[in-house]
mmCIF file of N, CA and C in Angstrom:
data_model
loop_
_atom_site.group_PDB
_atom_site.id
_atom_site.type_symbol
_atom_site.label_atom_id
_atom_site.label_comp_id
_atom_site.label_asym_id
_atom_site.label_seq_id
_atom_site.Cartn_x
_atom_site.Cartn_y
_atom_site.Cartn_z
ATOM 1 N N UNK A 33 214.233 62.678 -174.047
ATOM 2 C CA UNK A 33 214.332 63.575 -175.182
ATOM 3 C C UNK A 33 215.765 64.065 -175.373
ATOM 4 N N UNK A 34 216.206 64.233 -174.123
ATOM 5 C CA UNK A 34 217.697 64.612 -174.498
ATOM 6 C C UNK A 34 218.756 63.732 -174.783
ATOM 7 N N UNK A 35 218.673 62.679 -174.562
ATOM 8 C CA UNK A 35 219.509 61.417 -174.963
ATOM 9 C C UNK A 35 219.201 61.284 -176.591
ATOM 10 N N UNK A 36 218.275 61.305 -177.465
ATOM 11 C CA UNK A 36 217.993 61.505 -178.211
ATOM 12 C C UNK A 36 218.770 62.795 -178.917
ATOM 13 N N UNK A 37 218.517 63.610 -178.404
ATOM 14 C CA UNK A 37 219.290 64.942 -179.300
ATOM 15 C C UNK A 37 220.492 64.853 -179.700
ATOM 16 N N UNK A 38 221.465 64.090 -178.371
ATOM 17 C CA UNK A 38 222.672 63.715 -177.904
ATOM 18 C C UNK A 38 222.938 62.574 -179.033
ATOM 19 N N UNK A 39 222.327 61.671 -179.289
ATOM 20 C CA UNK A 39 222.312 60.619 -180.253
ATOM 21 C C UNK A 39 222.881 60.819 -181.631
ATOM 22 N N UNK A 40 221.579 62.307 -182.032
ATOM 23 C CA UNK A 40 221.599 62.844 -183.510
ATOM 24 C C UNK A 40 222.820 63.367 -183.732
ATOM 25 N N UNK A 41 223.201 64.528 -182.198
ATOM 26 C CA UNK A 41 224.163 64.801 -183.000
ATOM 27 C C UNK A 41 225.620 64.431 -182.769
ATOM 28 N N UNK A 42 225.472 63.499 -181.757
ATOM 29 C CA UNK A 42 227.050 62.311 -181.854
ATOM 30 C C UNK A 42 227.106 61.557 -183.314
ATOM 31 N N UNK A 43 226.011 61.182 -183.602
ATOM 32 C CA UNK A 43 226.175 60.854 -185.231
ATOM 33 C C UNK A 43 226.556 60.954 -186.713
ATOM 34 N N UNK A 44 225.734 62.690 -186.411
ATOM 35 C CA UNK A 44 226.268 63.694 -187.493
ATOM 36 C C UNK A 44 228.177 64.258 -186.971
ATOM 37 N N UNK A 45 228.254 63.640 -185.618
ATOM 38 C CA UNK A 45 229.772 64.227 -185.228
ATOM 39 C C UNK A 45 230.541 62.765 -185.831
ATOM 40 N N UNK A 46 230.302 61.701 -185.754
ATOM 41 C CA UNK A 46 231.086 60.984 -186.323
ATOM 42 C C UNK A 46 231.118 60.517 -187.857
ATOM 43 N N UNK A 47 229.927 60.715 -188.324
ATOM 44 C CA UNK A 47 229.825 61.156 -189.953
ATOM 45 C C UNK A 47 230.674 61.741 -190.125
ATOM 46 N N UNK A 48 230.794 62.614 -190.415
ATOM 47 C CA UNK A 48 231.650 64.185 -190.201
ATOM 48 C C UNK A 48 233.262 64.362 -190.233
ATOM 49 N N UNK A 49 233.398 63.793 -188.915
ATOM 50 C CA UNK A 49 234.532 62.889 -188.600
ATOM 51 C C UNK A 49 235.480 62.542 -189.135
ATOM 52 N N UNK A 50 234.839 60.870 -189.962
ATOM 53 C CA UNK A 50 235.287 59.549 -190.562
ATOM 54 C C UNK A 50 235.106 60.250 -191.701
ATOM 55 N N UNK A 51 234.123 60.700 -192.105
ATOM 56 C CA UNK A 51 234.101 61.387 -193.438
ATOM 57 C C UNK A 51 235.580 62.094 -194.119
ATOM 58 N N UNK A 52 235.678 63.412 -193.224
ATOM 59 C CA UNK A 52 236.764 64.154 -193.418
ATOM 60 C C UNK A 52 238.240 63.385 -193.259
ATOM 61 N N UNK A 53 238.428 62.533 -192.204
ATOM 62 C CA UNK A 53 239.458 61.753 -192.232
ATOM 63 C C UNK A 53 239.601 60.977 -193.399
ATOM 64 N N UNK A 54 239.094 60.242 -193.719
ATOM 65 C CA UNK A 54 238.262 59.368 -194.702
ATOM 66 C C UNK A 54 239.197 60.136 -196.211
ATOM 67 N N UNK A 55 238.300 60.915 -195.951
ATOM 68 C CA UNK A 55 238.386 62.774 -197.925
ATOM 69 C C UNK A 55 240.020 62.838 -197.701
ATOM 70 N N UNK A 56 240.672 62.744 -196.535
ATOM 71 C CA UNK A 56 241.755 63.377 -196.773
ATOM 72 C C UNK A 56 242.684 62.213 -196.812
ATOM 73 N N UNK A 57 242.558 61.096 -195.947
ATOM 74 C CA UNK A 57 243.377 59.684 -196.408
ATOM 75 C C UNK A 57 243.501 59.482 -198.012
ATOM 76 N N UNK A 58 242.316 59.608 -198.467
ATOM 77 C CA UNK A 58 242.117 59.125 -199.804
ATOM 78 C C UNK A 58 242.533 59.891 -200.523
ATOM 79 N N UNK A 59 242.627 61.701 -200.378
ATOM 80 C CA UNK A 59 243.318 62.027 -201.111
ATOM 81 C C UNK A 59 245.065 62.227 -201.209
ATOM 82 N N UNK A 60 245.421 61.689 -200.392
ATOM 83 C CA UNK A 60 246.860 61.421 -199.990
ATOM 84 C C UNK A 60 247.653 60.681 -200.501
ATOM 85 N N UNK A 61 246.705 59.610 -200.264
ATOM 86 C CA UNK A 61 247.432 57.849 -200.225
ATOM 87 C C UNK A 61 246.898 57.618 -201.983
ATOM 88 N N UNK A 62 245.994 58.246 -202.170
ATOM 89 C CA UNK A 62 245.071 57.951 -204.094
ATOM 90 C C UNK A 62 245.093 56.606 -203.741
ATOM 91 N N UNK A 63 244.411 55.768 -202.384
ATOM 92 C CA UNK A 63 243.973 54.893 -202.179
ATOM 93 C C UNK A 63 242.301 54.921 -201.822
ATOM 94 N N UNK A 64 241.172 54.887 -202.456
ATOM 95 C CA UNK A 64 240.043 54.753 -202.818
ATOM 96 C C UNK A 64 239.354 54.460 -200.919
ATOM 97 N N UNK A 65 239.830 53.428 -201.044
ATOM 98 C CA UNK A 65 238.766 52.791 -199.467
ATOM 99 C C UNK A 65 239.719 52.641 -198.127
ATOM 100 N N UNK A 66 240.685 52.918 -198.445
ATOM 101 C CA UNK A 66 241.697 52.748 -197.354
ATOM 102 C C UNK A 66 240.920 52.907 -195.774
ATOM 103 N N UNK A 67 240.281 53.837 -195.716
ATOM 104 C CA UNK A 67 239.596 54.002 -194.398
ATOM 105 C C UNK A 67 238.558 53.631 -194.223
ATOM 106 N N UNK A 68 237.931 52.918 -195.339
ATOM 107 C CA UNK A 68 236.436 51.930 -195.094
ATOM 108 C C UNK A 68 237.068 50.907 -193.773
ATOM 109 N N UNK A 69 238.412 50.441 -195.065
ATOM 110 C CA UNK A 69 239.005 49.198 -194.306
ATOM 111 C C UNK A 69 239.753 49.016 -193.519
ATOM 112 N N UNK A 70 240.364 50.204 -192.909
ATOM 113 C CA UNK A 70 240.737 50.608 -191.879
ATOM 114 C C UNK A 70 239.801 50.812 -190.726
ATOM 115 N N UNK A 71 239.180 51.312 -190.559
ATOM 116 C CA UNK A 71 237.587 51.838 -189.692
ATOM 117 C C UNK A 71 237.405 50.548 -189.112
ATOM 118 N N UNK A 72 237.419 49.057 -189.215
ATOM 119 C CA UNK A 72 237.634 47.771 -188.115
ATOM 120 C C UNK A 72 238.666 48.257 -186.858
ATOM 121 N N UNK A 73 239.647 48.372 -187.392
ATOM 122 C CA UNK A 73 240.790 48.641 -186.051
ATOM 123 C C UNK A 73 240.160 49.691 -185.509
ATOM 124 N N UNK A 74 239.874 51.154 -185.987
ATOM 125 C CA UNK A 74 239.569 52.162 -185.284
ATOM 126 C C UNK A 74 238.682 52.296 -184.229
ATOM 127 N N UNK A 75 237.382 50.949 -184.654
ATOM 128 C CA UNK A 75 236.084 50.508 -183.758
ATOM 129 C C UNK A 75 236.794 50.054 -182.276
ATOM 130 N N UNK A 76 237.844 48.945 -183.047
ATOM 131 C CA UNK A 76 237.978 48.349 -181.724
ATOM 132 C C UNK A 76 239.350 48.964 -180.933
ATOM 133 N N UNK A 77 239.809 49.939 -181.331
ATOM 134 C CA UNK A 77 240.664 50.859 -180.356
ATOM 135 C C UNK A 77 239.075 51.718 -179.670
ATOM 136 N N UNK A 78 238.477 52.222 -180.240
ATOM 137 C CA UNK A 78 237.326 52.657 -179.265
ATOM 138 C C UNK A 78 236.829 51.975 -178.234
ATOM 139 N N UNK A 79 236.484 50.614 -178.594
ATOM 140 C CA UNK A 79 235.924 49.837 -177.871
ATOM 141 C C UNK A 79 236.588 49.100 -176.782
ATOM 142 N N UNK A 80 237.858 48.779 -176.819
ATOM 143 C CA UNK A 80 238.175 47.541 -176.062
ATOM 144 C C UNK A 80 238.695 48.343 -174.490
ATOM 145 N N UNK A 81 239.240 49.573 -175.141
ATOM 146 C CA UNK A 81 239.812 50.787 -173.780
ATOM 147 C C UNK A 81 240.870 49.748 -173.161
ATOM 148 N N UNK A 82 242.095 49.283 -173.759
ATOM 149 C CA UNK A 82 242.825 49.067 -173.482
ATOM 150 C C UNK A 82 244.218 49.794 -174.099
ATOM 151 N N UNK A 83 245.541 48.924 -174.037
ATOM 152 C CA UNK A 83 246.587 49.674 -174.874
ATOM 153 C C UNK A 83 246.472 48.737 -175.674
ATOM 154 N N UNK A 84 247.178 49.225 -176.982
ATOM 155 C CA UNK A 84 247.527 48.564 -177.822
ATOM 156 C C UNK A 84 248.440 47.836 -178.487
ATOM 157 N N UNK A 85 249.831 47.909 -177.364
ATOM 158 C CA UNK A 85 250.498 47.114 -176.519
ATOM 159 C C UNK A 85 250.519 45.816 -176.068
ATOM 160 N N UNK A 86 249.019 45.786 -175.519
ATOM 161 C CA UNK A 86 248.557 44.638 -174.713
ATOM 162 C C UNK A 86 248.199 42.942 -176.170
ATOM 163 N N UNK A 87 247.978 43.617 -177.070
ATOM 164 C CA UNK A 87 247.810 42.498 -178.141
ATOM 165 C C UNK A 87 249.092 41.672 -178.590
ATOM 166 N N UNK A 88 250.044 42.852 -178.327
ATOM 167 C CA UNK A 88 251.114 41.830 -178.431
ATOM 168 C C UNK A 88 251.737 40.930 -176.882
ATOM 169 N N UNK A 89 251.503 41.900 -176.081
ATOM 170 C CA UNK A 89 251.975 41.324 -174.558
ATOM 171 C C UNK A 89 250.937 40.599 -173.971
ATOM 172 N N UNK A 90 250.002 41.009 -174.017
ATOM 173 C CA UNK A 90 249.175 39.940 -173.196
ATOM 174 C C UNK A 90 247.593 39.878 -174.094
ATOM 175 N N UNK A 91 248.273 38.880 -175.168
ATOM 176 C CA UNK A 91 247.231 38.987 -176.576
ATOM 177 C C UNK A 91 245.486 38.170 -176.144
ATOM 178 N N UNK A 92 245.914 36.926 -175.111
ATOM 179 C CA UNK A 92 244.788 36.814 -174.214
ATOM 180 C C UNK A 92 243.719 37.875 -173.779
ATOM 181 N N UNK A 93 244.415 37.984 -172.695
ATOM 182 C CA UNK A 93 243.611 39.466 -172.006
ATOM 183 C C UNK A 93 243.153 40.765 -173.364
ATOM 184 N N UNK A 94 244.164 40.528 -174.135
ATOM 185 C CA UNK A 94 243.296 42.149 -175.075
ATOM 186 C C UNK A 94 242.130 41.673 -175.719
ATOM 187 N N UNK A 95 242.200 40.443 -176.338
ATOM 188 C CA UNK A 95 240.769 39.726 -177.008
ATOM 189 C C UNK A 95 239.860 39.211 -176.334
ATOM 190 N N UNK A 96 240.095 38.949 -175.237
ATOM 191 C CA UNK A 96 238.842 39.033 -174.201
ATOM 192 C C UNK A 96 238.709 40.282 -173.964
ATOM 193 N N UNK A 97 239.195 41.536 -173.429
ATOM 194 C CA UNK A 97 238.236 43.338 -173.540
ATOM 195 C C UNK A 97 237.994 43.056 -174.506
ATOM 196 N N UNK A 98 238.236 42.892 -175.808
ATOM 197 C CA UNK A 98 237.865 43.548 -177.220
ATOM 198 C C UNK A 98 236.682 42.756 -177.186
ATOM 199 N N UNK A 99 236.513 41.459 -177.457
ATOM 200 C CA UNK A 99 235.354 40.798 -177.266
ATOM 201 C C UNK A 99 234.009 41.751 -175.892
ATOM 202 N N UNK A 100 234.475 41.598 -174.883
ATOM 203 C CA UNK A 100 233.626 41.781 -174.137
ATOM 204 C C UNK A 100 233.416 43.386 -173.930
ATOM 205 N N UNK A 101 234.034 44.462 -175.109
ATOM 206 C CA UNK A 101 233.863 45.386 -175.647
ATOM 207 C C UNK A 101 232.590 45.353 -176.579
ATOM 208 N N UNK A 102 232.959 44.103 -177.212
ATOM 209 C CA UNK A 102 231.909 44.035 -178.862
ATOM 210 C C UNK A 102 230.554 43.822 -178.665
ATOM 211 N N UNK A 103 230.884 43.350 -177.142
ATOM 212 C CA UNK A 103 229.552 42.277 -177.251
ATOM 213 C C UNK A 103 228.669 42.920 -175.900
ATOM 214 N N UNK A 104 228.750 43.634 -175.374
ATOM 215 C CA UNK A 104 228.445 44.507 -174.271
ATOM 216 C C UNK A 104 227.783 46.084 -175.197
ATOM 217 N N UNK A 105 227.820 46.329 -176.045
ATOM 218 C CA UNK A 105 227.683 47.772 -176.982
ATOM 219 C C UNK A 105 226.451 48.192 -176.420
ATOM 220 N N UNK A 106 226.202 48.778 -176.329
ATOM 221 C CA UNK A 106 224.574 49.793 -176.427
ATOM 222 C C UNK A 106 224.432 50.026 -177.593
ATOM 223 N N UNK A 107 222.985 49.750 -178.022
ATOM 224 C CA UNK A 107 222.006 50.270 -179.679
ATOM 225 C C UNK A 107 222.935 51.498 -179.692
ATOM 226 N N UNK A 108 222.905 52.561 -179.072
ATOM 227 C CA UNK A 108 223.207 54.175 -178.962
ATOM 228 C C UNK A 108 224.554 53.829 -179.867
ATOM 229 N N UNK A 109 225.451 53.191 -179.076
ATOM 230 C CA UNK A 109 227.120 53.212 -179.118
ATOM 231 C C UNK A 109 227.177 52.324 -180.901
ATOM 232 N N UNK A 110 226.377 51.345 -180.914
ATOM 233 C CA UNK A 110 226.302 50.853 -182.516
ATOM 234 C C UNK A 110 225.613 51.686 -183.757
ATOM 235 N N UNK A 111 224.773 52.374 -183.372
ATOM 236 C CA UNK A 111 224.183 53.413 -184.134
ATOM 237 C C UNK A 111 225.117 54.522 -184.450
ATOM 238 N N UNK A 112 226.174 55.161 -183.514
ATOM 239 C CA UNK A 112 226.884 56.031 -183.636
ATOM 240 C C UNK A 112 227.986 55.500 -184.387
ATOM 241 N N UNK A 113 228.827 54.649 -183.912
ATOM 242 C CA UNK A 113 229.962 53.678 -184.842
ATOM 243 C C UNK A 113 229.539 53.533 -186.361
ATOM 244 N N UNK A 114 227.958 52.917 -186.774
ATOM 245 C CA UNK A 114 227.415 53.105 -187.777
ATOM 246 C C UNK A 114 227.629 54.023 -188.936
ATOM 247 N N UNK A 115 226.958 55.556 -187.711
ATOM 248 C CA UNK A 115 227.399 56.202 -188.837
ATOM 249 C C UNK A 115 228.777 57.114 -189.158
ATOM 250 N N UNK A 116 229.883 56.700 -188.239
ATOM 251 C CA UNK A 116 231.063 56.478 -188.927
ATOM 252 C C UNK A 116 231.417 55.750 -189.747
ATOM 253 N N UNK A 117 231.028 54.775 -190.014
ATOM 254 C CA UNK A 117 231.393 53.949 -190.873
ATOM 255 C C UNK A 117 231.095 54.125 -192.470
ATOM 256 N N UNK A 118 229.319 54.552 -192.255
ATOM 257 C CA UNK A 118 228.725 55.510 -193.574
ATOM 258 C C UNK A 118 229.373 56.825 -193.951
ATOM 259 N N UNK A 119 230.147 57.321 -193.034
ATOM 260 C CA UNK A 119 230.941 58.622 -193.196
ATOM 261 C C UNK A 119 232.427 58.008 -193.912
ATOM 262 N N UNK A 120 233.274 57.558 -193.571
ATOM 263 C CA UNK A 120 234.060 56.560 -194.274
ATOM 264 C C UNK A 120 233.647 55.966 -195.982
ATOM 265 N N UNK A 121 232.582 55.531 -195.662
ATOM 266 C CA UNK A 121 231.883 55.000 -197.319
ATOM 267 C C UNK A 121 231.625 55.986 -198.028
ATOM 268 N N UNK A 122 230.900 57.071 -197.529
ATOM 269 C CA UNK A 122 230.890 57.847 -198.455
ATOM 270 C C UNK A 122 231.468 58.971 -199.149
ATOM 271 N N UNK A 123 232.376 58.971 -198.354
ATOM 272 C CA UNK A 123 233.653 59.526 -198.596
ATOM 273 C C UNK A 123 234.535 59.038 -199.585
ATOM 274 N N UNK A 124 234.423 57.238 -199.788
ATOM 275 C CA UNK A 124 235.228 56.537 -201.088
ATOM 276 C C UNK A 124 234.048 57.175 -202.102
ATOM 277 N N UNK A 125 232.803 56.956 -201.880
ATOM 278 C CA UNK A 125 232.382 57.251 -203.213
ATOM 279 C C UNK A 125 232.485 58.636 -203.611
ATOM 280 N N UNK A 126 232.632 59.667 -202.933
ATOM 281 C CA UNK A 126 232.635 61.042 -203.107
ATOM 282 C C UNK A 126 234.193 60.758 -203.847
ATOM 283 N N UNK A 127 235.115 60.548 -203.509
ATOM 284 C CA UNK A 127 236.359 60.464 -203.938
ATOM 285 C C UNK A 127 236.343 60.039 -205.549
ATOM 286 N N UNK A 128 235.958 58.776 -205.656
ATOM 287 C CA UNK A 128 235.672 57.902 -206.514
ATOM 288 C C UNK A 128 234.942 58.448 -207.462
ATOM 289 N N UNK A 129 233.447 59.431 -207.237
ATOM 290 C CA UNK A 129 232.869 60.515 -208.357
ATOM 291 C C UNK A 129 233.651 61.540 -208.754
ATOM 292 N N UNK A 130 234.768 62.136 -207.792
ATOM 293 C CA UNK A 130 235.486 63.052 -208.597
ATOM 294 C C UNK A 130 236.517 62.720 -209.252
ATOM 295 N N UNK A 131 237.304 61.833 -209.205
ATOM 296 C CA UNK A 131 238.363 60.957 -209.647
ATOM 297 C C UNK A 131 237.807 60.936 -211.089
ATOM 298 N N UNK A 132 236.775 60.550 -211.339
ATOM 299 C CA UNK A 132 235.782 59.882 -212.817
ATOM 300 C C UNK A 132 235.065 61.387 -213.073
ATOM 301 N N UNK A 133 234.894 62.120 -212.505
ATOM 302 C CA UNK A 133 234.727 63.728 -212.772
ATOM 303 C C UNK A 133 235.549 64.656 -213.580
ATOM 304 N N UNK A 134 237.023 64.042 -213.463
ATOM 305 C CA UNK A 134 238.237 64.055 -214.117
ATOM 306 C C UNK A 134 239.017 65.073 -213.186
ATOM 307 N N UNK A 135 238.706 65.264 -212.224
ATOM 308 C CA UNK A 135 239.589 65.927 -210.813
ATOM 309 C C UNK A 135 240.729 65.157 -210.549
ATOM 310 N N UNK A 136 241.957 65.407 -210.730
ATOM 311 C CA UNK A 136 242.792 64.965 -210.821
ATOM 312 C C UNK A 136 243.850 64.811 -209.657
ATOM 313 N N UNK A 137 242.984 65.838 -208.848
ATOM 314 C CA UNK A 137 244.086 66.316 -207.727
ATOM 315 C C UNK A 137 243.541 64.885 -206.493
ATOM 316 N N UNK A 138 242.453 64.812 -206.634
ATOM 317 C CA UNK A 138 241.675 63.652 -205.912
ATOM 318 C C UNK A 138 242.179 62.070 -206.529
#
């Protein structure tokens, strides 16, 4: 039961998150999805727990962690990434409705 609770609200914490990062990239850059499409790299700096360094120095070894990062996940750990990612999306469209809202500052 408590892994569960822990679940909900690591979820609503990375919604949240990606969201707000997300609201404020976009209103910066007045680039729409920038952090949809950004949010790939961000997964796999989470995931691989290496430096990021290592892709250029020892580009072998970093794509094997990153791989055996990707592919090792727990449901839990993909469910949570998930809904960062929906936090990110909906954040372009929130952007994107006020933009066409005629909010200008967005």
């Amino acid at each position: 039961m408590t892994a569960l609770i822990q679940l909900i609200i690591s979820v609503l914490l990375f919604f949240v998150l990606f969201f707000g990062i997300a609201f404020i990239l976009n209103m910066l850059l007045k680039s729409t999805w920038i952090m949809a499409g950004f949010y790939p790299f961000v997964v796999c700096a989470i995931v691989d727990k290496i430096s990021t360094a290592d892709y250029f120095l020892k580009p072998k070894y970093a794509f094997q962690q990153l791989w055996h990062g990707i592919t090792h996940l727990l449901p839990a750990d993909i469910i949570m990434l998930s809904g960062g990612l929906i936090g990110a999306l909906v954040a372009g469209f929130v952007i994107r409705g006020l933009r066409n809202s005629g909010y200008t500052m967005f």
